[in-house]
């Protein structure tokens, strides 16, 4: 029986914290790193401007196909808030050849389903099926994107579902905080719009949907991505024959936002909430900026990984939260950095203070070479993982296409990650992560947290002196 | 805008069901990934023809150490990464009666320090070697796993063995994780509309045996009551090599791996395991209905659950196919009826062990369930009538071979997705479950043939016995928040 173990636990019990232990063993270091090469891709462009990229990956007999069109909420006018979503949802309800049920049945026979998701910059129409059905899936997705019927019989139901899901979103503290934050940072731009209201959704008509589709969709804005196990020549042929006739449509265009940098404290009352949901952040550089990869490394060290400083502090040391993390959210030619966490109500002010303390510490003192090396290895390891699944590969390639980045962005990634110096991390924090310029959103029990917030604001003021 | 919104906790659970961390990965929760048993893929698309009968075989090398540790090696050279997973045969069903939520709290303690790795050192070790890690607590196991660059296998085996050998926990670490876990319960349940619905609630209503029917996340007061003695005795009782399975999958040399496994795990002593708890549930003879008030929800919701046939029986496989026909995918009967035809809701989700796993990774009584959020003008009865109608239709018109074949295609495809999940971690998860529960991880390669044995007659029989209204529980959410 575990004699040693019992002794150890007893020691822990007796000297809580100060365990007098024998010499610790160090972990074996492991072998030489294996070579990782990005999966090879095959690219071609159709005469109408549609771009295709195919990447064979793995042996599991499935293939993923994504048609990604550069149309999203960013293409809506102020009066069209949510129209891109309704268009995407209604697209799934039938083509001039198939009704919704037939689409679902066809996809199921291939061992898959058709998913349409609408984001701020792009609409993605995708499916993942057993390998032998790859060409058929291309045909089905191509039918959806080129010949949507937009059946009037279905629009009321689709609007109703959309209202319900927006309603649900509005009741979640995370979405409330995120929406408030976006509205502050991207004021006056589609990125900064509120969630569509019932009245806005109710007002949409099938004519509007058709008009939006005609104005926005087309081959020039579309990329088709294939990843997984498939027969290359058959897939190429399927893409060429199914998508060559599509209208060229408008060229890609996204109105670039002008983000607002403004120190501000926005409170949303959630009476009786056991936690406060907080976001603190500011606009930052986007993926086309030469500092972007360096900033990602800095972010992983500061708050973007489990071993990061902020997480160690407010979770593993103080227990204020379970789910803290900092992210750089790239939009198009703009981005924002933020730390987000759901924290114990009683420690709302303390959590904000500790977040700022960690930023200050990194601004004042460069990390040790060991700490930075560890984070660089982590970010490089994540990069390998991101390129180790069909979905991940498609995400990576689409990222390049959306942000207009060269292939070297990926091929030099590991090298770029390892090139950052401790001094640069410190300088980047000072340059880009400035607490005095941050917008803070807190969703919580106003009555309880207001005094804490006031105290925190006073401390921030003092800090600037 | 937002992708189709599932129930909020679903999104979270996809990332970490009862888990240690939400910070495992960047990007989507359920990353699809692919792994294989053959060399690196060629650089140009190959031109092999596919037969619809392509079978995919997973290498399984299974053996047991002298101390009882079950070991499964499954090499796969697709990407230069390895996954190490340690599974302990103790889930939240089996926690002590006065300590609800303890199995999960204990899972957090496994990251708080062992003999050679202090607090945070385990996590830092994985990260600085370029890997990711997590742990989670489920019905019948608690798992710990790492995905690291292939050349770091020995490092990780050493670390995983260090905490199997024993913990070194202080009162301060315990207090810290009690706070973290309480925040986890708040963020996933108490501060969310539909928090805990139906994944945490339904077992408590549908089951009669306390072990299957208590609050697995734990009452906050029970979490606060936990002390170091509890931690110590829980470890001593359940965390021994003869109550565990170790899985290594990915790009590694099996001979070398065996040497390391023996070197690092071989000397950990086995322990006497407690007698198995009786988990049986009585046969349900009457439908039961419950209402849950939710002060954060703005719309009503409904969940239904039926008791499953015993695991690995012919009826169990039939139920897996009924699940495909009834609720999986947009072609499913319930989606077509409730969404497409009636417009009661935008999505119906559910399945077998749907909130906390899949149909393979549990070992005891289980539910097949479904749930939806709907508008105020739709009554629960009208939804239930549709469910009854669809099940009745299958019963009266029968399930022919064509429909069975469609269900099998969907099953095969979703099985491939399952083993691909999280860079191939999904495969390790099934291998571990089959090693722990069936002593036969090679089952992973015979699942398809088991499903193919199901006949139309067996489908009828299963449907009549298990999908009878008297075998179900209905739970509705009464929304108290203003839209």
Short mmCIF file of C-alpha atoms in Angstrom, two decimals, chain A residues 58-59 229, chain B residues 35-41 56 59 75-78:
data_model
loop_
_atom_site.label_atom_id
_atom_site.label_comp_id
_atom_site.label_asym_id
_atom_site.label_seq_id
_atom_site.Cartn_x
_atom_site.Cartn_y
_atom_site.Cartn_z
CA UNK A 58 -5.20 11.76 -43.02
CA UNK A 59 -6.67 8.33 -43.62
CA UNK A 229 -9.40 12.03 -47.69
CA UNK B 35 -5.67 10.34 -37.80
CA UNK B 36 -4.55 7.21 -39.50
CA UNK B 37 -2.45 4.10 -39.31
CA UNK B 38 -0.44 4.76 -42.43
CA UNK B 39 2.54 6.93 -43.26
CA UNK B 40 2.39 10.66 -43.89
CA UNK B 41 -0.06 11.49 -46.66
CA UNK B 56 -10.96 1.90 -41.46
CA UNK B 59 -4.34 -0.46 -34.55
CA UNK B 75 0.21 4.17 -33.40
CA UNK B 76 -0.80 6.68 -36.07
CA UNK B 77 1.74 8.59 -38.16
CA UNK B 78 -0.51 11.25 -39.66
#
